[in-house]
Short mmCIF file of C-alpha atoms in Angstrom, two decimals:
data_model
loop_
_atom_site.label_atom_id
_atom_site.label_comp_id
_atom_site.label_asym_id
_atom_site.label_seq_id
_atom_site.Cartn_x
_atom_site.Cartn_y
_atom_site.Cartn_z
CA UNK A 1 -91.45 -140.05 -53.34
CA UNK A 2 -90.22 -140.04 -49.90
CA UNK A 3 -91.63 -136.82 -47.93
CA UNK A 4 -95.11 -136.15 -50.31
CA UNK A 5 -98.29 -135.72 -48.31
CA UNK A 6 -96.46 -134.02 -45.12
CA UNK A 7 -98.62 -134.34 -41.94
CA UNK A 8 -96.23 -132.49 -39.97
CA UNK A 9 -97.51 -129.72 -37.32
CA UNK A 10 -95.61 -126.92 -38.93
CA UNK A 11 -95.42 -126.56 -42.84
CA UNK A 12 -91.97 -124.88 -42.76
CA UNK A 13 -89.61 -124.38 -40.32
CA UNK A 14 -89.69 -120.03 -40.99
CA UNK A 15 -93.44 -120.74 -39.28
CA UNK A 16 -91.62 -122.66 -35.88
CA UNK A 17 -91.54 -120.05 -33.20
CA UNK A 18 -87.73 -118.72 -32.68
CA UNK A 19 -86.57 -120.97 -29.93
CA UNK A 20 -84.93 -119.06 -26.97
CA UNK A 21 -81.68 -120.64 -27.75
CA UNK A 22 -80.91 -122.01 -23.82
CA UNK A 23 -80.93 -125.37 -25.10
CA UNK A 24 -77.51 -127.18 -24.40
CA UNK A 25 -75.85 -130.46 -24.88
CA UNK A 26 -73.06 -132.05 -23.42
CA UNK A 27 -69.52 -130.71 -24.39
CA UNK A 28 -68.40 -134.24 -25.27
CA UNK A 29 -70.72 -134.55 -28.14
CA UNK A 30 -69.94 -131.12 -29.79
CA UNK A 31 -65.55 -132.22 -28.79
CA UNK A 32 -66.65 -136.04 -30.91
CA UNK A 33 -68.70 -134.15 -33.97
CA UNK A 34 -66.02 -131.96 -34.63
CA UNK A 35 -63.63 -134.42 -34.53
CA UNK A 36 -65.27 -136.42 -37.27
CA UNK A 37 -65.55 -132.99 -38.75
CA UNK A 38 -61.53 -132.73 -39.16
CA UNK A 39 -60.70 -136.06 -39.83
CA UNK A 40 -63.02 -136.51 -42.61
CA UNK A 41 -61.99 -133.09 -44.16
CA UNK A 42 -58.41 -134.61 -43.64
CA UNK A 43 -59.12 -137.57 -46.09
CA UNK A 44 -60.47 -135.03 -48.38
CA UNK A 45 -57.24 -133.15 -48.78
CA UNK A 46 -53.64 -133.12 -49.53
CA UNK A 47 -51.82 -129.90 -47.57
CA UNK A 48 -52.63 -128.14 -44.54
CA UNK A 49 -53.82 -125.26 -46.09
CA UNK A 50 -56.45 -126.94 -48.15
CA UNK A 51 -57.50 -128.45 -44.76
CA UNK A 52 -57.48 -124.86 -43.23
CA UNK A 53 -59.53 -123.61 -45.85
CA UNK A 54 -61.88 -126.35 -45.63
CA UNK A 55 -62.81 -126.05 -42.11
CA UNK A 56 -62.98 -122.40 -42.33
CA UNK A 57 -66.04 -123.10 -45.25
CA UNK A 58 -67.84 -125.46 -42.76
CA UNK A 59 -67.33 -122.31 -40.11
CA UNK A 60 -68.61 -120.11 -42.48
CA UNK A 61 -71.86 -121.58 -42.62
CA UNK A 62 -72.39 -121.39 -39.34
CA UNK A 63 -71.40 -117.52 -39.10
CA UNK A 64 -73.90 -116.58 -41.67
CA UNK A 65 -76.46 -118.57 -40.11
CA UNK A 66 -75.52 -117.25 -36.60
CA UNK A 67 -75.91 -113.50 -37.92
CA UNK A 68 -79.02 -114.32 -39.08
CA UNK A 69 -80.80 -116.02 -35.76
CA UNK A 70 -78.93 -113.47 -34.04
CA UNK A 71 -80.53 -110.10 -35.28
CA UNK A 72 -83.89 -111.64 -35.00
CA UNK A 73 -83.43 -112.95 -31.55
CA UNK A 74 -81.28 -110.23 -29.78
CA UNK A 75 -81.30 -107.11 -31.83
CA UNK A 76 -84.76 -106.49 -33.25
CA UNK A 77 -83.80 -107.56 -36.80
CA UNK A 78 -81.53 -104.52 -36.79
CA UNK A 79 -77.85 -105.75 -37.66
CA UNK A 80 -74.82 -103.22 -36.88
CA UNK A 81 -73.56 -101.14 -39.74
CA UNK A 82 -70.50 -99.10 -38.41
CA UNK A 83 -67.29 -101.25 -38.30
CA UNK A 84 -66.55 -101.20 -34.26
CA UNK A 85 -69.93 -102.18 -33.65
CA UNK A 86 -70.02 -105.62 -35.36
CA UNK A 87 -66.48 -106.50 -34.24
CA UNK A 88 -68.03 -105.61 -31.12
CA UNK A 89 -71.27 -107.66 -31.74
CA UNK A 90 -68.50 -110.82 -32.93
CA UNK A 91 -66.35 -110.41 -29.68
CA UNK A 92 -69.54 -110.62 -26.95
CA UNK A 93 -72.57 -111.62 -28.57
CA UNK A 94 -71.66 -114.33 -31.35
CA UNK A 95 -69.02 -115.44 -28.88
CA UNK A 96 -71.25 -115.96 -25.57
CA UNK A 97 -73.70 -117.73 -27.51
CA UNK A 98 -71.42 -120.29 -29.58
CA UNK A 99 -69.09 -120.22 -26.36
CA UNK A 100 -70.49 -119.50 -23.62
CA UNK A 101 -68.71 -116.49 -22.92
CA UNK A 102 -66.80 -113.24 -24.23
CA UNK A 103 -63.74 -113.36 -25.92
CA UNK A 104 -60.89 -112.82 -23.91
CA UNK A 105 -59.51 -109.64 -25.90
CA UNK A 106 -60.37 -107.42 -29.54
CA UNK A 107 -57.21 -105.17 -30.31
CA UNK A 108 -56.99 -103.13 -33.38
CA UNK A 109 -53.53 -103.19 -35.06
CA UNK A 110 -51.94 -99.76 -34.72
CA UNK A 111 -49.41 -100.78 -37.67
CA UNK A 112 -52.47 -101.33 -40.11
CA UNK A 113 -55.53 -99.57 -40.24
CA UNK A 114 -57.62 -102.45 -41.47
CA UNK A 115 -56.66 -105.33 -39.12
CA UNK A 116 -58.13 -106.10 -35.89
CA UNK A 117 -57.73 -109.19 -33.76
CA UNK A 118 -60.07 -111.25 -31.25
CA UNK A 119 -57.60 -113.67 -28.63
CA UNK A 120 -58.84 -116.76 -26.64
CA UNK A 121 -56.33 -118.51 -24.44
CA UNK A 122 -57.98 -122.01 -25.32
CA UNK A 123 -60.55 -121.92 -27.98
CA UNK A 124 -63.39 -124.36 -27.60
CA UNK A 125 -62.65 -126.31 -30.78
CA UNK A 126 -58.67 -126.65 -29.76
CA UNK A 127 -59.33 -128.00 -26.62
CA UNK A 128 -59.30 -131.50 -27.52
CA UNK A 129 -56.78 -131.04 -30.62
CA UNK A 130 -52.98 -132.59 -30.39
CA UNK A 131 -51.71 -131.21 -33.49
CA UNK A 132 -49.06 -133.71 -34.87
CA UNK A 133 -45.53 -132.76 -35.66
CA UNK A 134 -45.33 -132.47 -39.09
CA UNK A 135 -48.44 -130.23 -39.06
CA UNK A 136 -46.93 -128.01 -36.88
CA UNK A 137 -49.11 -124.58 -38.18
CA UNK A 138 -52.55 -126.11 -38.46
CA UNK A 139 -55.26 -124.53 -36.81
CA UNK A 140 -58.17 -126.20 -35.89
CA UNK A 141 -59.40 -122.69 -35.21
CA UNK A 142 -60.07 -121.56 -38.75
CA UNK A 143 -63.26 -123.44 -37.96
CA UNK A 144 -63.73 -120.05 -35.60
CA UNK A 145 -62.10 -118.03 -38.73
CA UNK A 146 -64.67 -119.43 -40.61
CA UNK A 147 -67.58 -118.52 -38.38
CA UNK A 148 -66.46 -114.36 -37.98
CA UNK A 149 -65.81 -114.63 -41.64
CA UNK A 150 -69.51 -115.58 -42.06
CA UNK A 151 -70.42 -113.03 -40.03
CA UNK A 152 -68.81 -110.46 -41.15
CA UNK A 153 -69.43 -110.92 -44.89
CA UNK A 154 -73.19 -111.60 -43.80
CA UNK A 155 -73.83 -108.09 -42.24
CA UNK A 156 -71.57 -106.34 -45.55
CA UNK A 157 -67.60 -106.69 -44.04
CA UNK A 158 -66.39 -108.44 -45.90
CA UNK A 159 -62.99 -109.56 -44.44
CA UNK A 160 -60.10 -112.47 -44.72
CA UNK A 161 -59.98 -114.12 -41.45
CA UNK A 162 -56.99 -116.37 -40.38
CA UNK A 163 -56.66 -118.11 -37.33
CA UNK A 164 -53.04 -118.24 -35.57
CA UNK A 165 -51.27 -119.90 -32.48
CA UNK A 166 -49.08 -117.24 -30.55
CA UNK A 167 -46.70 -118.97 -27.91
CA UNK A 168 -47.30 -117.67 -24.21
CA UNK A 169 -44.75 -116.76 -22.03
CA UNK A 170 -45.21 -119.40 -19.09
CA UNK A 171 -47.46 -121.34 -20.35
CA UNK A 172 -47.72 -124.40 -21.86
CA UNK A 173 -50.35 -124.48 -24.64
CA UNK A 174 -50.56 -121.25 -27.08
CA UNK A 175 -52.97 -119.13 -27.40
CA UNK A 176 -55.40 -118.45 -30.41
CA UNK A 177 -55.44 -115.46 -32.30
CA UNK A 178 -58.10 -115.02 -34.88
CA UNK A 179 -56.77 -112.19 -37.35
CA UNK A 180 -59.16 -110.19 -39.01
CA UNK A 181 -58.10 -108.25 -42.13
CA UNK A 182 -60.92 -106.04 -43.81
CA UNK A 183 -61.74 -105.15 -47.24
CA UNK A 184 -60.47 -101.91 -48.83
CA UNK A 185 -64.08 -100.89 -49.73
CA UNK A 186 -65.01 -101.39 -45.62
CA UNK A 187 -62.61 -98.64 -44.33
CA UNK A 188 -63.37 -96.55 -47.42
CA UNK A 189 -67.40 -96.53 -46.43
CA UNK A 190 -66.16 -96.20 -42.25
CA UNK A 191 -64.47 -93.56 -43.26
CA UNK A 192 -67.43 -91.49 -45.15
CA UNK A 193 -69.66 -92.22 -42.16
CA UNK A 194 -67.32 -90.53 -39.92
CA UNK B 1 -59.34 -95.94 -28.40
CA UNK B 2 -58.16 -98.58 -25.68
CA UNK B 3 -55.69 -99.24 -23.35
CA UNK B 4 -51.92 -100.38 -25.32
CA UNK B 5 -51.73 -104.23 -25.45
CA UNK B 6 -48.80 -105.90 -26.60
CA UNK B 7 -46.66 -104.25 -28.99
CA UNK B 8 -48.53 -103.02 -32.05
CA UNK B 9 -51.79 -103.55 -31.16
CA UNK B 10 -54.59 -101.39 -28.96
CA UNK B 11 -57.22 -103.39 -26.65
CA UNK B 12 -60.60 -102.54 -28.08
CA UNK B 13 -62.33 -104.56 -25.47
CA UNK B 14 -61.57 -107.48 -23.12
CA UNK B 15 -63.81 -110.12 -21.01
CA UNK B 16 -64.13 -109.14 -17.38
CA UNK B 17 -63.16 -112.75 -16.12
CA UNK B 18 -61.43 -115.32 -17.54
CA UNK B 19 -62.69 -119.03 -16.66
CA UNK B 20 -60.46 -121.29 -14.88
CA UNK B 21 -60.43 -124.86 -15.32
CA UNK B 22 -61.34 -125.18 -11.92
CA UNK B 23 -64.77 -123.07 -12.59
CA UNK B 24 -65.74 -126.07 -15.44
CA UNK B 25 -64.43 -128.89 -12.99
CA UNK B 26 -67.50 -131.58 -12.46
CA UNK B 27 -67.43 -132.94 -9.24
CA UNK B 28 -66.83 -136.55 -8.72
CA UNK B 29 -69.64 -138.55 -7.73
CA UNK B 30 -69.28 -141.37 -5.50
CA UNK B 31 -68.56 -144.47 -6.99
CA UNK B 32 -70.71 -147.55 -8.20
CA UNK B 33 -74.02 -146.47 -7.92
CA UNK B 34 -75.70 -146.06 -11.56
CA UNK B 35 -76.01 -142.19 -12.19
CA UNK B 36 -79.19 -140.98 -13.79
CA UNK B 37 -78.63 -139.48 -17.02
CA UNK B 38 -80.51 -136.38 -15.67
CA UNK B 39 -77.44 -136.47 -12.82
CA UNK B 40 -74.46 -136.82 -15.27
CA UNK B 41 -76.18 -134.47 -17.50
CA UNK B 42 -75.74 -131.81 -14.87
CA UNK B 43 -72.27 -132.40 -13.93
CA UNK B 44 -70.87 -132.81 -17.24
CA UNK B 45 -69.48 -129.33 -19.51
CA UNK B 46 -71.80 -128.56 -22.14
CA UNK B 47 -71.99 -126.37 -24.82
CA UNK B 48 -74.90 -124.32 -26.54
CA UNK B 49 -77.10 -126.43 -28.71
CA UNK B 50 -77.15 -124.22 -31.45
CA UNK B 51 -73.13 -124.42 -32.24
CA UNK B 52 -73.83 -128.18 -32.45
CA UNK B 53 -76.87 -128.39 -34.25
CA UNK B 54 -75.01 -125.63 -37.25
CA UNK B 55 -71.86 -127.47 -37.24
CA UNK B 56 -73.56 -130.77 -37.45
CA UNK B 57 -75.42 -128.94 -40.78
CA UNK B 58 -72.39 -127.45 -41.91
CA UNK B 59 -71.10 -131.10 -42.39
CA UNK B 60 -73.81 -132.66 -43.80
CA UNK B 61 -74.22 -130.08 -46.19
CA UNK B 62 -69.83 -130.43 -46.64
CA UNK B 63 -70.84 -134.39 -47.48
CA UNK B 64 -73.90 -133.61 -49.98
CA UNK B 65 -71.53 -131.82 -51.97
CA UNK B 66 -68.59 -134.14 -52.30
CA UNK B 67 -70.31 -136.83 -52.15
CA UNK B 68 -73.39 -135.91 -54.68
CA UNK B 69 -75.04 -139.00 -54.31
CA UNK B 70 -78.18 -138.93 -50.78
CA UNK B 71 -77.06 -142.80 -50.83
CA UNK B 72 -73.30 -142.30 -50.44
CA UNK B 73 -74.11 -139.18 -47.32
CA UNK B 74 -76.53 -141.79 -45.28
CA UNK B 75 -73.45 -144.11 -45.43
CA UNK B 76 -70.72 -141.96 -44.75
CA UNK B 77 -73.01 -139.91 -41.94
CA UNK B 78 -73.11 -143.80 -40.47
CA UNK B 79 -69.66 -144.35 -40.83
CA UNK B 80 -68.79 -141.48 -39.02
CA UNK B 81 -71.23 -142.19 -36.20
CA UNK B 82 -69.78 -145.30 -35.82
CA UNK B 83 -66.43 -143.97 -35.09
CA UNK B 84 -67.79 -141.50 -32.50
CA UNK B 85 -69.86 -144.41 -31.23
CA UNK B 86 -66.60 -146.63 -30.63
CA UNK B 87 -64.84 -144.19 -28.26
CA UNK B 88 -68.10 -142.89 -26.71
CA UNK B 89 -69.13 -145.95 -25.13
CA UNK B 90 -65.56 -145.37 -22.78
CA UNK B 91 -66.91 -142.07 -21.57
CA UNK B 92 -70.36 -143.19 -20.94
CA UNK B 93 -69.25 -146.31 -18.93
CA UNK B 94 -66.65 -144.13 -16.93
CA UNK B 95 -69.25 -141.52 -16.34
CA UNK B 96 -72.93 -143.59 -16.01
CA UNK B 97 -71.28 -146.38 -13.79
CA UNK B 98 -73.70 -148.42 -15.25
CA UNK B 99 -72.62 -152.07 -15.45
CA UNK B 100 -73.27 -155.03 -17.60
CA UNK B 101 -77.39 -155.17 -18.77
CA UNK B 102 -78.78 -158.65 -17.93
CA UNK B 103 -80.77 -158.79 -21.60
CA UNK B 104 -81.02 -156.38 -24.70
CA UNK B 105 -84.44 -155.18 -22.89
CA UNK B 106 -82.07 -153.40 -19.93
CA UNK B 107 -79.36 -152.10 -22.61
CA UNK B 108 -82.18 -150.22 -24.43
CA UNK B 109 -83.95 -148.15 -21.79
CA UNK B 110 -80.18 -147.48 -20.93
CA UNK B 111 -79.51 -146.16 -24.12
CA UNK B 112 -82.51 -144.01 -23.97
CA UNK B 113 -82.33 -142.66 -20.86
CA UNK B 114 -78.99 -142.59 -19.78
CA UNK B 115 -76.93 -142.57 -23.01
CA UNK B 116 -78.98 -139.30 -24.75
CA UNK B 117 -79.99 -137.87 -21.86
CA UNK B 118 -76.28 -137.68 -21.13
CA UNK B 119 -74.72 -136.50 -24.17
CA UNK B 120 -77.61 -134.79 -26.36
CA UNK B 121 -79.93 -133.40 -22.53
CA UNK B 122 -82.63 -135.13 -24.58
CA UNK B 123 -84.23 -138.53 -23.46
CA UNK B 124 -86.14 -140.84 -25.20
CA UNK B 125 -88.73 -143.61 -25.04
CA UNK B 126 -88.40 -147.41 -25.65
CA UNK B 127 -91.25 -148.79 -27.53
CA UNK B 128 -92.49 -151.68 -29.87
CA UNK B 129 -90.63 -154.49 -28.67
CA UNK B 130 -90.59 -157.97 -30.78
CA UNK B 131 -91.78 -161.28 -28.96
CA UNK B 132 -88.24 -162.54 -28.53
CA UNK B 133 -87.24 -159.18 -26.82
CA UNK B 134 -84.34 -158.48 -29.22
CA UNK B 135 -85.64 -155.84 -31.68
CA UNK B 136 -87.37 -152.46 -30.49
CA UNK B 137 -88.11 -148.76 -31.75
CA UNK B 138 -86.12 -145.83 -29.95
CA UNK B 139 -88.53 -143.02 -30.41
CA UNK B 140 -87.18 -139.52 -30.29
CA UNK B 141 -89.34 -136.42 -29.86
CA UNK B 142 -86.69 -134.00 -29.20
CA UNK B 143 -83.93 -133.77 -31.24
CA UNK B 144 -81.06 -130.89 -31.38
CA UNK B 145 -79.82 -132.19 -34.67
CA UNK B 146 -82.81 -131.07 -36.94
CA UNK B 147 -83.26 -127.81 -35.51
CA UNK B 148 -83.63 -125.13 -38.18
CA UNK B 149 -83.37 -128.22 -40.94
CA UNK B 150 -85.57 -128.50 -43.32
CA UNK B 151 -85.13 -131.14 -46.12
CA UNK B 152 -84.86 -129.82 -50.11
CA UNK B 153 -86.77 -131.67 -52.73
CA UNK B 154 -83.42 -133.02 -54.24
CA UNK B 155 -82.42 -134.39 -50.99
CA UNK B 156 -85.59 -136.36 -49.93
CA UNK B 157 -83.25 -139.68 -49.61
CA UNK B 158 -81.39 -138.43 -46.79
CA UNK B 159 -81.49 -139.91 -43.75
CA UNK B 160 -80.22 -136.51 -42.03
CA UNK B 161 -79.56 -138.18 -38.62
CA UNK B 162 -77.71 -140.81 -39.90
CA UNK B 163 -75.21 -140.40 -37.58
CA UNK B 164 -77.06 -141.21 -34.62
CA UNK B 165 -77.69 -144.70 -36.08
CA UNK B 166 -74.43 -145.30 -36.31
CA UNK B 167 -73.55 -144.02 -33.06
CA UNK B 168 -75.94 -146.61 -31.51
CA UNK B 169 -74.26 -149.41 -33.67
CA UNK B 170 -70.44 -148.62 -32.58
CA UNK B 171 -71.25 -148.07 -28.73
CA UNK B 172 -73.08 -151.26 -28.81
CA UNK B 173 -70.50 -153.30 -30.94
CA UNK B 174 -67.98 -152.29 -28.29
CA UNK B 175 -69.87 -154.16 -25.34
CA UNK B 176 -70.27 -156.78 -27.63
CA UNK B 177 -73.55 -156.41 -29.20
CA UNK B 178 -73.88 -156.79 -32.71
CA UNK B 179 -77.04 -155.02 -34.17
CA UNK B 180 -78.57 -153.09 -37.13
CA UNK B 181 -80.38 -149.60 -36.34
CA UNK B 182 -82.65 -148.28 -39.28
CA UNK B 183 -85.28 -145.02 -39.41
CA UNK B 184 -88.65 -146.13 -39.03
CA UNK B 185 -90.04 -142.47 -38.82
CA UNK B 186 -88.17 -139.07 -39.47
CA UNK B 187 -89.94 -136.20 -38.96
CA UNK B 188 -87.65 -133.60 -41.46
CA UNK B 189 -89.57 -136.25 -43.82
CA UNK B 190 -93.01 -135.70 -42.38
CA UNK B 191 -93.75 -137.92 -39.56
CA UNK B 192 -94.73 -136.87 -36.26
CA UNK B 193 -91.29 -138.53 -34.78
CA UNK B 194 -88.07 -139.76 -34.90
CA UNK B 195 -88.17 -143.83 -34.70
CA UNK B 196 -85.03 -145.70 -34.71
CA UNK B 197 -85.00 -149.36 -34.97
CA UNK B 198 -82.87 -150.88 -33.08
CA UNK B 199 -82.23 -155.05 -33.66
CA UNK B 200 -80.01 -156.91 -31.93
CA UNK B 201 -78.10 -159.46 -34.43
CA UNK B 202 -76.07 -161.40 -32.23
CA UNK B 203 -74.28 -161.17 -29.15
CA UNK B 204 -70.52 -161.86 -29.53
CA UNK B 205 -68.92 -164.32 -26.79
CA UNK B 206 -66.08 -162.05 -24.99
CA UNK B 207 -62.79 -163.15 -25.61
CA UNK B 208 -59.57 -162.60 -23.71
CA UNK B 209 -57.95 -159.63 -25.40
CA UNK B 210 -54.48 -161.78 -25.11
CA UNK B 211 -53.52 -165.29 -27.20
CA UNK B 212 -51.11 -167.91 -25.50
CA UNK B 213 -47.92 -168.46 -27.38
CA UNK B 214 -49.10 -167.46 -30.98
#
């Protein structure tokens, strides 16, 4: 078998040191993977939402793998536990590592307790996107629903996470919402911790 | 908590500055003269490696579980390289101004140098060429796509990088190159590198995109 007898300088990659994480690559290459990344999930599928849910799986790996790397790197393998602090850690953190910077806005919906929301004018991944007519509601950004999901439910939210378009007044392209909608049992333990 | 926002909803926090497209703007460079890939890299956007490198995983691991079969994920991997490597080459000609190589030898150190030093900020050397000058190794030591990847007993098979490959193949089928790019040496499978072979099959005589009266 392939891969017997490894020579290779580190036996696993848990014994690599933690990289520092300032290692880019062109925006272009990221723009053409995740193309292939919709358009294959596209052959894969027969309805938007299946698509949706699809990408938002693929995000999800990433979030839980972010979390991960995350606490070791830039919290001291301590992970948050109270409810504004991880949306928090999602909004700057996640987002000015996978992004670049911090998201534009976090609101909390004053009509329900358990639903907050993180806003980007142009999400990374919808930069490129022309969504076609008859798909009118897809979201290329339940990729980015995907990856707070898989935070979230990493560090013990768990959440549903939906990713919407909300028209702008003056301008041309909408915005992204990503809509985050917690689990009963996640307000019931935020509200015994006070 | 927070200032109001829009109707129904209270700002918990907000970035300081928002980014313009202005503030991501490369400038122009002047025309003609090849760019070094070291040059383009700097001008172009780019994003964190990391997001790459996990949504690159995330697919692959998307394909191994569709797909079930190693064989059937080194071929689609391929396939989809190939697609990104058809509409690549544009942006790499537009950006590189690099012009037509006078032999295979020239199109290979471009590759290397220019072509994933420019879209990966990783270059790479050009080594064991054939007597006739049309087949060489493209040896990578860096590599943003096997970062935190390591390779499960069940998938020993997989060529994880497959994509690359067939990046190399479309870009070069577009100027007209036919060729055939295997894995010599992997290192997710234990070597101390990343080889890629890289053999040029034939070159394709250009034709006029237009036919006379047919």
């Amino acid at each position: 078998m392939i891969g017997v007898g490894k020579n290779k300088q580190y036996a696993n990659v848990l014994d690599k040191p933690l990289s520092k994480g300032k290692q880019e690559v062109s925006l272009s290459a990221f723009a053409f993977l995740f193309s292939e990344l919709v358009q294959y999930n596209q052959t894969q599928v027969d309805n938007i939402g299946e698509l949706e849910r699809r990408l938002e799986d693929a995000g999800y790996a990433v979030g839980a793998r972010m979390l991960e790397l995350l606490c070791h790197r830039e919290k001291g393998n301590r992970r948050e536990t109270r409810l504004l602090g991880i949306l928090s850690f999602v909004h700057s953190t996640v987002w000015k590592v996978l992004f670049g910077k911090v998201a534009d806005s976090l609101e909390k919906g004053t009509e329900h307790e358990d639903e907050y929301m993180i806003s980007e004018k142009e999400l990374l991944v919808n930069r490129f996107i022309s969504i076609p007519k008859d798909m009118g509601t897809f979201n290329c950004g339940a990729f980015v629903a995907g990856v707070v999901r898989g935070v979230l439910d990493s560090a013990g939210f768990p959440a549903v996470v939906t990713a919407h378009f909300v028209p702008m007044d003056g301008l041309q392209r909408p915005r992204t919402t990503i809509l985050i909608k917690f689990a009963e049992e996640v307000l019931r333990r935020e509200a015994r911790l006070g | 908590m927070g200032r109001i926002g829009r109707k129904g909803w209270v700002v918990v926090a907000a970035a300081r500055k928002m980014s313009t497209f202005a503030d991501h703007c490369p400038t122009m460079a002047p025309p003609m003269a090849p760019r070094s890939g070291d040059a383009i890299f700097a001008s172009v956007e780019r994003v964190n490696a990391e997001l790459f490198t996990l949504t690159y995983g995330a697919i692959v691991r998307q394909l191994l579980t569709d797909l079930e079969e190693v064989e059937e994920v080194n071929k689609q991997l391929d396939q989809m390289g190939y697609n990104i490597g058809i509409r690549m080459i544009d942006e790499f000609l537009a950006k590189s101004n690099v012009s037509r190589c006078v032999d295979f030898k020239e199109t290979a150190e471009v590759i290397a140098k220019v072509g994933f030093k420019m879209f990966l900020g990783v270059s790479a050397s050009v080594t064991n060429w054939d007597s006739e000058g049309t087949c060489c190794s493209i040896v990578l030591e860096d590599n943003p796509l096997v970062d935190f990847v390591e390779l499960p007993d069940t998938c020993q098979g997989l060529y994880y990088c497959n994509i690359l490959s067939g990046v190399i193949r479309g870009a070069l089928e577009m100027v007209s190159m036919k060729t055939e790019v295997t894995w010599l040496r992997d290192m997710l499978r234990g070597d101390d590198a990343n080889e890629l072979q890289v053999k040029l099959i034939k070159q394709v005589p250009e034709e006029y995109p237009y036919k006379d009266d047919e």
